[in-house]
């Protein structure tokens, strides 16, 4: 950032700037939180959570060479609209720069196909946790482009081993733009920590009759199956940095029997 004399066009020293986030959200339907809501009155509010836009609120003095100020993206996806205000060396207000919009999203996420498996809220929209039952989220079946084909292969391979089982059913994956997944309508302390980058999916567990071979199939297709609870498996398709335990999920499960 820097400032110039409007008359001479020369760079000035002694100017001061402050960055303020104005809003998370523009006219784009995904711009507040990275997905649409069936409850439009419950947007994410900047400043209401540590997940929001991080800024220091400080006054930054700059010389005639200007100064680069850091921007810290939130873990909530969306359009962050930022205002930059300033003062000259005498303390007089200078013309504000036009608001800047930063689009925060995980690039390249694509919808799961549901070709060889079911998507819970597509196959049965009246299920608990689906929009037809009042759930306030849409667009939560998105993944990184390499995950979809691997998920399809897992479903096909497992069907060959357990043809009498129901088709595998995915509960959820990531939001349309990725980022923090406010499951249970909670921005402050949500679960689904690993559902932010399009690399993880949850699979319904009860219909799977041969769990050992299911886990082997997942590992064979470069996934990592985790028995998260009695209701579902969590499939990692990325061994997160610093989480070596994820790789250990496939120890001795490299191939199906």
PDB file of C-alpha atoms in Angstrom:
ATOM      1  CA  UNK A   1       0.000   0.000   0.000  1.00  0.00           C
ATOM      2  CA  UNK A   2       1.038   3.563  -0.562  1.00  0.00           C
ATOM      3  CA  UNK A   3      -0.423   6.983  -1.281  1.00  0.00           C
ATOM      4  CA  UNK A   4       0.147   9.638  -3.916  1.00  0.00           C
ATOM      5  CA  UNK A   5      -0.535  13.345  -4.164  1.00  0.00           C
ATOM      6  CA  UNK A   6      -3.649  13.741  -6.334  1.00  0.00           C
ATOM      7  CA  UNK A   7      -2.288  16.977  -7.813  1.00  0.00           C
ATOM      8  CA  UNK A   8       1.326  16.057  -8.547  1.00  0.00           C
ATOM      9  CA  UNK A   9       0.985  12.269  -8.738  1.00  0.00           C
ATOM     10  CA  UNK A  10       4.069  11.897  -6.555  1.00  0.00           C
ATOM     11  CA  UNK A  11       4.364   9.190  -3.898  1.00  0.00           C
ATOM     12  CA  UNK A  12       4.020  10.534  -0.374  1.00  0.00           C
ATOM     13  CA  UNK A  13       5.591   9.463   2.920  1.00  0.00           C
ATOM     14  CA  UNK A  14       3.934   9.390   6.324  1.00  0.00           C
ATOM     15  CA  UNK A  15       0.619   7.942   5.208  1.00  0.00           C
ATOM     16  CA  UNK A  16      -1.148   5.496   7.485  1.00  0.00           C
ATOM     17  CA  UNK A  17      -3.491   2.665   6.581  1.00  0.00           C
ATOM     18  CA  UNK A  18      -5.874   0.301   8.294  1.00  0.00           C
ATOM     19  CA  UNK A  19      -7.509  -2.790   6.833  1.00  0.00           C
ATOM     20  CA  UNK A  20     -11.085  -3.660   7.788  1.00  0.00           C
ATOM     21  CA  UNK A  21     -13.167  -6.617   6.618  1.00  0.00           C
ATOM     22  CA  UNK A  22     -16.635  -5.412   5.649  1.00  0.00           C
ATOM     23  CA  UNK A  23     -18.426  -8.641   4.839  1.00  0.00           C
ATOM     24  CA  UNK A  24     -18.183 -12.263   3.904  1.00  0.00           C
ATOM     25  CA  UNK A  25     -20.489 -12.606   0.962  1.00  0.00           C
ATOM     26  CA  UNK A  26     -21.372 -11.012  -2.359  1.00  0.00           C
ATOM     27  CA  UNK A  27     -24.158 -11.735  -4.828  1.00  0.00           C
ATOM     28  CA  UNK A  28     -22.734 -15.174  -5.596  1.00  0.00           C
ATOM     29  CA  UNK A  29     -24.864 -17.852  -3.850  1.00  0.00           C
ATOM     30  CA  UNK A  30     -21.745 -19.650  -2.588  1.00  0.00           C
ATOM     31  CA  UNK A  31     -19.966 -16.533  -1.377  1.00  0.00           C
ATOM     32  CA  UNK A  32     -20.972 -16.820   2.277  1.00  0.00           C
ATOM     33  CA  UNK A  33     -19.539 -19.995   3.734  1.00  0.00           C
ATOM     34  CA  UNK A  34     -18.810 -21.772   0.448  1.00  0.00           C
ATOM     35  CA  UNK A  35     -22.242 -23.283  -0.077  1.00  0.00           C
ATOM     36  CA  UNK A  36     -25.910 -22.423  -0.240  1.00  0.00           C
ATOM     37  CA  UNK A  37     -28.250 -22.618   2.727  1.00  0.00           C
ATOM     38  CA  UNK A  38     -31.927 -23.446   2.923  1.00  0.00           C
ATOM     39  CA  UNK A  39     -31.933 -20.944   5.792  1.00  0.00           C
ATOM     40  CA  UNK A  40     -30.799 -17.704   4.171  1.00  0.00           C
ATOM     41  CA  UNK A  41     -31.137 -15.783   7.442  1.00  0.00           C
ATOM     42  CA  UNK A  42     -28.208 -17.647   8.997  1.00  0.00           C
ATOM     43  CA  UNK A  43     -25.091 -16.396   7.199  1.00  0.00           C
ATOM     44  CA  UNK A  44     -21.597 -16.427   8.574  1.00  0.00           C
ATOM     45  CA  UNK A  45     -20.840 -13.085  10.229  1.00  0.00           C
ATOM     46  CA  UNK A  46     -17.289 -11.770  10.108  1.00  0.00           C
ATOM     47  CA  UNK A  47     -15.896 -11.245  13.572  1.00  0.00           C
ATOM     48  CA  UNK A  48     -18.202 -13.810  15.106  1.00  0.00           C
ATOM     49  CA  UNK A  49     -15.664 -16.602  15.052  1.00  0.00           C
ATOM     50  CA  UNK A  50     -11.958 -17.319  15.046  1.00  0.00           C
ATOM     51  CA  UNK A  51     -12.703 -18.882  11.687  1.00  0.00           C
ATOM     52  CA  UNK A  52     -13.259 -15.401  10.282  1.00  0.00           C
ATOM     53  CA  UNK A  53     -11.046 -12.942   8.486  1.00  0.00           C
ATOM     54  CA  UNK A  54      -7.913 -12.410  10.559  1.00  0.00           C
ATOM     55  CA  UNK A  55      -6.521  -8.903  10.630  1.00  0.00           C
ATOM     56  CA  UNK A  56      -4.460  -7.070  13.201  1.00  0.00           C
ATOM     57  CA  UNK A  57      -6.460  -3.839  13.237  1.00  0.00           C
ATOM     58  CA  UNK A  58      -3.221  -1.881  13.497  1.00  0.00           C
ATOM     59  CA  UNK A  59      -2.441   1.437  11.860  1.00  0.00           C
ATOM     60  CA  UNK A  60       0.390   0.875   9.383  1.00  0.00           C
ATOM     61  CA  UNK A  61       2.668   3.784   8.467  1.00  0.00           C
ATOM     62  CA  UNK A  62       4.246   3.698   5.026  1.00  0.00           C
ATOM     63  CA  UNK A  63       6.958   5.685   3.319  1.00  0.00           C
ATOM     64  CA  UNK A  64       7.058   6.770  -0.312  1.00  0.00           C
ATOM     65  CA  UNK A  65       8.024   3.244  -1.361  1.00  0.00           C
ATOM     66  CA  UNK A  66       4.785   1.842   0.056  1.00  0.00           C
ATOM     67  CA  UNK A  67       4.438  -1.273   2.185  1.00  0.00           C
ATOM     68  CA  UNK A  68       3.143  -4.780   1.614  1.00  0.00           C
ATOM     69  CA  UNK A  69       0.589  -5.726   4.258  1.00  0.00           C
ATOM     70  CA  UNK A  70      -0.194  -9.381   4.972  1.00  0.00           C
ATOM     71  CA  UNK A  71      -3.575 -10.920   4.229  1.00  0.00           C
ATOM     72  CA  UNK A  72      -4.699 -13.982   6.185  1.00  0.00           C
ATOM     73  CA  UNK A  73      -7.446 -15.963   4.520  1.00  0.00           C
ATOM     74  CA  UNK A  74     -10.175 -17.384   6.757  1.00  0.00           C
ATOM     75  CA  UNK A  75     -10.862 -21.099   7.065  1.00  0.00           C
ATOM     76  CA  UNK A  76     -14.399 -20.267   5.985  1.00  0.00           C
ATOM     77  CA  UNK A  77     -14.697 -20.047   2.218  1.00  0.00           C
ATOM     78  CA  UNK A  78     -16.442 -17.151   0.512  1.00  0.00           C
ATOM     79  CA  UNK A  79     -15.947 -13.650  -0.825  1.00  0.00           C
ATOM     80  CA  UNK A  80     -14.210 -11.431   1.727  1.00  0.00           C
ATOM     81  CA  UNK A  81     -14.846  -7.751   1.025  1.00  0.00           C
ATOM     82  CA  UNK A  82     -12.111  -5.557   2.503  1.00  0.00           C
ATOM     83  CA  UNK A  83     -11.963  -1.804   3.033  1.00  0.00           C
ATOM     84  CA  UNK A  84      -8.663   0.072   3.238  1.00  0.00           C
ATOM     85  CA  UNK A  85      -8.788   3.449   4.997  1.00  0.00           C
ATOM     86  CA  UNK A  86      -5.951   5.919   5.366  1.00  0.00           C
ATOM     87  CA  UNK A  87      -4.660   9.237   6.697  1.00  0.00           C
ATOM     88  CA  UNK A  88      -1.945  11.537   5.447  1.00  0.00           C
ATOM     89  CA  UNK A  89       0.991  12.773   7.516  1.00  0.00           C
ATOM     90  CA  UNK A  90      -1.145  15.601   8.957  1.00  0.00           C
ATOM     91  CA  UNK A  91      -3.857  13.176  10.066  1.00  0.00           C
ATOM     92  CA  UNK A  92      -6.343  14.171   7.382  1.00  0.00           C
ATOM     93  CA  UNK A  93      -8.444  11.430   5.829  1.00  0.00           C
ATOM     94  CA  UNK A  94      -7.301  10.404   2.386  1.00  0.00           C
ATOM     95  CA  UNK A  95      -9.544   8.961  -0.272  1.00  0.00           C
ATOM     96  CA  UNK A  96     -10.374   5.341   0.446  1.00  0.00           C
ATOM     97  CA  UNK A  97      -9.289   2.759  -2.049  1.00  0.00           C
ATOM     98  CA  UNK A  98     -12.212   0.935  -3.662  1.00  0.00           C
ATOM     99  CA  UNK A  99     -13.199  -2.148  -1.618  1.00  0.00           C
ATOM    100  CA  UNK A 100     -11.231  -5.244  -2.559  1.00  0.00           C
ATOM    101  CA  UNK A 101     -12.874  -8.655  -2.778  1.00  0.00           C
ATOM    102  CA  UNK A 102     -10.781 -11.730  -2.006  1.00  0.00           C
ATOM    103  CA  UNK A 103     -12.371 -14.984  -3.138  1.00  0.00           C
ATOM    104  CA  UNK A 104     -11.416 -17.714  -0.673  1.00  0.00           C
ATOM    105  CA  UNK A 105     -12.056 -21.227  -1.950  1.00  0.00           C
ATOM    106  CA  UNK A 106     -10.467 -24.585  -2.594  1.00  0.00           C
ATOM    107  CA  UNK A 107      -9.973 -24.620  -6.369  1.00  0.00           C
ATOM    108  CA  UNK A 108     -11.041 -27.427  -8.637  1.00  0.00           C
ATOM    109  CA  UNK A 109     -13.578 -29.250  -6.471  1.00  0.00           C
ATOM    110  CA  UNK A 110     -16.099 -31.274  -8.464  1.00  0.00           C
ATOM    111  CA  UNK A 111     -19.356 -33.031  -7.519  1.00  0.00           C
ATOM    112  CA  UNK A 112     -19.263 -36.738  -6.779  1.00  0.00           C
ATOM    113  CA  UNK A 113     -20.932 -38.676  -9.578  1.00  0.00           C
ATOM    114  CA  UNK A 114     -22.842 -41.270  -7.591  1.00  0.00           C
ATOM    115  CA  UNK A 115     -22.359 -43.632 -10.529  1.00  0.00           C
ATOM    116  CA  UNK A 116     -21.444 -46.864  -8.722  1.00  0.00           C
ATOM    117  CA  UNK A 117     -22.636 -45.799  -5.259  1.00  0.00           C
ATOM    118  CA  UNK A 118     -25.385 -43.725  -3.668  1.00  0.00           C
ATOM    119  CA  UNK A 119     -25.343 -40.176  -2.361  1.00  0.00           C
ATOM    120  CA  UNK A 120     -27.454 -40.280   0.775  1.00  0.00           C
ATOM    121  CA  UNK A 121     -29.449 -37.091   0.273  1.00  0.00           C
ATOM    122  CA  UNK A 122     -29.928 -37.734  -3.451  1.00  0.00           C
ATOM    123  CA  UNK A 123     -31.066 -41.335  -3.086  1.00  0.00           C
ATOM    124  CA  UNK A 124     -33.214 -40.595  -0.031  1.00  0.00           C
ATOM    125  CA  UNK A 125     -33.771 -36.848   0.450  1.00  0.00           C
ATOM    126  CA  UNK A 126     -36.100 -37.530   3.371  1.00  0.00           C
ATOM    127  CA  UNK A 127     -33.280 -38.980   5.470  1.00  0.00           C
ATOM    128  CA  UNK A 128     -32.118 -37.295   8.652  1.00  0.00           C
ATOM    129  CA  UNK A 129     -29.484 -34.686   7.900  1.00  0.00           C
ATOM    130  CA  UNK A 130     -30.861 -33.920   4.422  1.00  0.00           C
ATOM    131  CA  UNK A 131     -32.428 -30.684   3.148  1.00  0.00           C
ATOM    132  CA  UNK A 132     -35.864 -32.286   2.786  1.00  0.00           C
ATOM    133  CA  UNK A 133     -35.847 -32.810   6.550  1.00  0.00           C
ATOM    134  CA  UNK A 134     -35.005 -29.194   7.273  1.00  0.00           C
ATOM    135  CA  UNK A 135     -31.210 -29.500   7.224  1.00  0.00           C
ATOM    136  CA  UNK A 136     -29.820 -26.076   6.417  1.00  0.00           C
ATOM    137  CA  UNK A 137     -27.079 -27.070   3.980  1.00  0.00           C
ATOM    138  CA  UNK A 138     -26.806 -27.960   0.329  1.00  0.00           C
ATOM    139  CA  UNK A 139     -23.879 -28.818  -1.950  1.00  0.00           C
ATOM    140  CA  UNK A 140     -21.849 -31.036   0.371  1.00  0.00           C
ATOM    141  CA  UNK A 141     -20.889 -33.801  -2.091  1.00  0.00           C
ATOM    142  CA  UNK A 142     -17.795 -32.193  -3.600  1.00  0.00           C
ATOM    143  CA  UNK A 143     -14.269 -33.599  -3.850  1.00  0.00           C
ATOM    144  CA  UNK A 144     -10.903 -33.067  -5.454  1.00  0.00           C
ATOM    145  CA  UNK A 145     -10.922 -34.260  -9.067  1.00  0.00           C
ATOM    146  CA  UNK A 146      -8.830 -37.370  -8.371  1.00  0.00           C
ATOM    147  CA  UNK A 147     -11.070 -38.570  -5.532  1.00  0.00           C
ATOM    148  CA  UNK A 148     -14.207 -39.215  -7.584  1.00  0.00           C
ATOM    149  CA  UNK A 149     -12.727 -41.931  -9.845  1.00  0.00           C
ATOM    150  CA  UNK A 150     -11.135 -43.658  -6.851  1.00  0.00           C
ATOM    151  CA  UNK A 151     -14.448 -43.649  -5.012  1.00  0.00           C
ATOM    152  CA  UNK A 152     -16.176 -45.171  -8.053  1.00  0.00           C
ATOM    153  CA  UNK A 153     -13.519 -47.891  -8.257  1.00  0.00           C
ATOM    154  CA  UNK A 154     -13.870 -48.678  -4.548  1.00  0.00           C
ATOM    155  CA  UNK A 155     -17.613 -49.170  -4.960  1.00  0.00           C
ATOM    156  CA  UNK A 156     -17.149 -51.384  -8.024  1.00  0.00           C
ATOM    157  CA  UNK A 157     -14.438 -53.509  -6.421  1.00  0.00           C
ATOM    158  CA  UNK A 158     -16.380 -53.996  -3.208  1.00  0.00           C
ATOM    159  CA  UNK A 159     -19.543 -54.943  -5.093  1.00  0.00           C
ATOM    160  CA  UNK A 160     -17.622 -57.827  -6.679  1.00  0.00           C
ATOM    161  CA  UNK A 161     -16.701 -59.107  -3.221  1.00  0.00           C
ATOM    162  CA  UNK A 162     -20.106 -58.587  -1.618  1.00  0.00           C
ATOM    163  CA  UNK A 163     -22.697 -58.515  -4.418  1.00  0.00           C
ATOM    164  CA  UNK A 164     -25.607 -59.055  -2.043  1.00  0.00           C
ATOM    165  CA  UNK A 165     -24.824 -55.883  -0.071  1.00  0.00           C
ATOM    166  CA  UNK A 166     -26.630 -52.647  -0.798  1.00  0.00           C
ATOM    167  CA  UNK A 167     -24.675 -50.134  -2.845  1.00  0.00           C
ATOM    168  CA  UNK A 168     -22.261 -48.066  -0.786  1.00  0.00           C
ATOM    169  CA  UNK A 169     -23.781 -44.798   0.401  1.00  0.00           C
ATOM    170  CA  UNK A 170     -21.867 -41.560   0.941  1.00  0.00           C
ATOM    171  CA  UNK A 171     -23.158 -39.339   3.729  1.00  0.00           C
ATOM    172  CA  UNK A 172     -21.146 -36.248   2.838  1.00  0.00           C
ATOM    173  CA  UNK A 173     -17.865 -34.924   1.511  1.00  0.00           C
ATOM    174  CA  UNK A 174     -16.924 -31.217   1.182  1.00  0.00           C
ATOM    175  CA  UNK A 175     -18.783 -27.998   0.461  1.00  0.00           C
ATOM    176  CA  UNK A 176     -18.983 -26.471  -3.010  1.00  0.00           C
ATOM    177  CA  UNK A 177     -16.074 -24.113  -2.348  1.00  0.00           C
ATOM    178  CA  UNK A 178     -14.502 -26.207   0.408  1.00  0.00           C
ATOM    179  CA  UNK A 179     -13.438 -24.604   3.655  1.00  0.00           C
ATOM    180  CA  UNK A 180     -14.853 -25.005   7.127  1.00  0.00           C
ATOM    181  CA  UNK A 181     -17.936 -27.234   7.116  1.00  0.00           C
ATOM    182  CA  UNK A 182     -20.433 -25.780   9.582  1.00  0.00           C
ATOM    183  CA  UNK A 183     -22.156 -29.068  10.318  1.00  0.00           C
ATOM    184  CA  UNK A 184     -24.883 -28.753  12.964  1.00  0.00           C
ATOM    185  CA  UNK A 185     -25.057 -25.064  11.963  1.00  0.00           C
ATOM    186  CA  UNK A 186     -22.017 -24.357  14.114  1.00  0.00           C
ATOM    187  CA  UNK A 187     -19.294 -21.992  12.921  1.00  0.00           C
ATOM    188  CA  UNK A 188     -17.485 -21.861  16.243  1.00  0.00           C
ATOM    189  CA  UNK A 189     -16.575 -25.466  17.036  1.00  0.00           C
ATOM    190  CA  UNK A 190     -17.779 -27.650  14.189  1.00  0.00           C
ATOM    191  CA  UNK A 191     -16.920 -31.260  13.643  1.00  0.00           C
ATOM    192  CA  UNK A 192     -15.823 -32.482  10.207  1.00  0.00           C
ATOM    193  CA  UNK A 193     -12.340 -31.026  10.584  1.00  0.00           C
ATOM    194  CA  UNK A 194     -11.050 -33.075   7.655  1.00  0.00           C
ATOM    195  CA  UNK A 195     -13.891 -32.186   5.274  1.00  0.00           C
ATOM    196  CA  UNK A 196     -12.422 -28.874   4.137  1.00  0.00           C
ATOM    197  CA  UNK A 197     -10.257 -29.719   1.120  1.00  0.00           C
ATOM    198  CA  UNK A 198     -12.279 -32.215  -0.910  1.00  0.00           C
ATOM    199  CA  UNK A 199     -10.114 -35.159   0.099  1.00  0.00           C
ATOM    200  CA  UNK A 200     -12.415 -36.983   2.538  1.00  0.00           C
ATOM    201  CA  UNK A 201     -15.799 -38.707   2.424  1.00  0.00           C
ATOM    202  CA  UNK A 202     -18.027 -40.424   4.965  1.00  0.00           C
ATOM    203  CA  UNK A 203     -19.549 -43.810   4.081  1.00  0.00           C
ATOM    204  CA  UNK A 204     -22.551 -45.335   5.822  1.00  0.00           C
ATOM    205  CA  UNK A 205     -21.337 -48.332   7.766  1.00  0.00           C
ATOM    206  CA  UNK A 206     -24.327 -50.595   8.611  1.00  0.00           C
ATOM    207  CA  UNK A 207     -24.945 -51.993   5.077  1.00  0.00           C
ATOM    208  CA  UNK A 208     -21.307 -53.121   4.747  1.00  0.00           C
ATOM    209  CA  UNK A 209     -21.277 -56.810   5.654  1.00  0.00           C
ATOM    210  CA  UNK A 210     -17.588 -57.533   5.005  1.00  0.00           C
ATOM    211  CA  UNK A 211     -15.749 -54.690   6.676  1.00  0.00           C
ATOM    212  CA  UNK A 212     -12.317 -56.303   6.486  1.00  0.00           C
ATOM    213  CA  UNK A 213     -12.469 -56.640   2.732  1.00  0.00           C
ATOM    214  CA  UNK A 214     -14.049 -53.213   2.387  1.00  0.00           C
ATOM    215  CA  UNK A 215     -11.053 -51.712   4.161  1.00  0.00           C
ATOM    216  CA  UNK A 216      -8.673 -53.667   1.934  1.00  0.00           C
ATOM    217  CA  UNK A 217     -10.460 -52.373  -1.153  1.00  0.00           C
ATOM    218  CA  UNK A 218     -10.152 -48.791   0.089  1.00  0.00           C
ATOM    219  CA  UNK A 219      -6.433 -49.221   0.754  1.00  0.00           C
ATOM    220  CA  UNK A 220      -5.872 -50.849  -2.629  1.00  0.00           C
ATOM    221  CA  UNK A 221      -7.365 -47.733  -4.240  1.00  0.00           C
ATOM    222  CA  UNK A 222      -5.103 -45.330  -2.331  1.00  0.00           C
ATOM    223  CA  UNK A 223      -7.576 -44.452   0.379  1.00  0.00           C
ATOM    224  CA  UNK A 224      -7.343 -44.802   4.150  1.00  0.00           C
ATOM    225  CA  UNK A 225     -10.419 -46.192   5.977  1.00  0.00           C
ATOM    226  CA  UNK A 226     -11.135 -45.064   9.509  1.00  0.00           C
ATOM    227  CA  UNK A 227     -13.904 -46.537  11.672  1.00  0.00           C
ATOM    228  CA  UNK A 228     -15.130 -43.198  12.964  1.00  0.00           C
ATOM    229  CA  UNK A 229     -18.193 -44.512  14.800  1.00  0.00           C
ATOM    230  CA  UNK A 230     -20.868 -47.192  14.549  1.00  0.00           C
ATOM    231  CA  UNK A 231     -22.663 -45.220  11.856  1.00  0.00           C
ATOM    232  CA  UNK A 232     -19.966 -44.616   9.276  1.00  0.00           C
ATOM    233  CA  UNK A 233     -16.455 -45.016   7.923  1.00  0.00           C
ATOM    234  CA  UNK A 234     -14.385 -41.935   7.238  1.00  0.00           C
ATOM    235  CA  UNK A 235     -12.270 -42.345   4.093  1.00  0.00           C
ATOM    236  CA  UNK A 236      -9.127 -40.243   3.821  1.00  0.00           C
ATOM    237  CA  UNK A 237      -7.740 -39.758   0.319  1.00  0.00           C
ATOM    238  CA  UNK A 238      -4.885 -37.602   1.555  1.00  0.00           C
ATOM    239  CA  UNK A 239      -2.476 -38.507   4.401  1.00  0.00           C
ATOM    240  CA  UNK A 240      -2.389 -35.089   6.012  1.00  0.00           C
ATOM    241  CA  UNK A 241       0.987 -33.680   6.986  1.00  0.00           C
ATOM    242  CA  UNK A 242       1.755 -34.455  10.593  1.00  0.00           C
ATOM    243  CA  UNK A 243      -0.962 -37.114  10.826  1.00  0.00           C
ATOM    244  CA  UNK A 244       1.127 -40.255  10.406  1.00  0.00           C
ATOM    245  CA  UNK A 245      -1.594 -42.326  12.045  1.00  0.00           C
ATOM    246  CA  UNK A 246      -3.622 -42.020   8.840  1.00  0.00           C
ATOM    247  CA  UNK A 247      -1.049 -43.998   6.846  1.00  0.00           C
ATOM    248  CA  UNK A 248      -1.126 -46.624   9.576  1.00  0.00           C
ATOM    249  CA  UNK A 249      -4.780 -47.309   8.786  1.00  0.00           C
ATOM    250  CA  UNK A 250      -3.693 -49.370   5.782  1.00  0.00           C
ATOM    251  CA  UNK A 251      -1.033 -51.418   7.507  1.00  0.00           C
ATOM    252  CA  UNK A 252      -1.447 -55.040   6.376  1.00  0.00           C
ATOM    253  CA  UNK A 253      -4.503 -54.104   4.257  1.00  0.00           C
ATOM    254  CA  UNK A 254      -2.903 -53.476   0.912  1.00  0.00           C
ATOM    255  CA  UNK A 255      -5.019 -55.837  -1.198  1.00  0.00           C
ATOM    256  CA  UNK A 256      -8.458 -57.406  -1.112  1.00  0.00           C
ATOM    257  CA  UNK A 257      -8.841 -61.133  -0.608  1.00  0.00           C
TER     258      UNK A 257
END
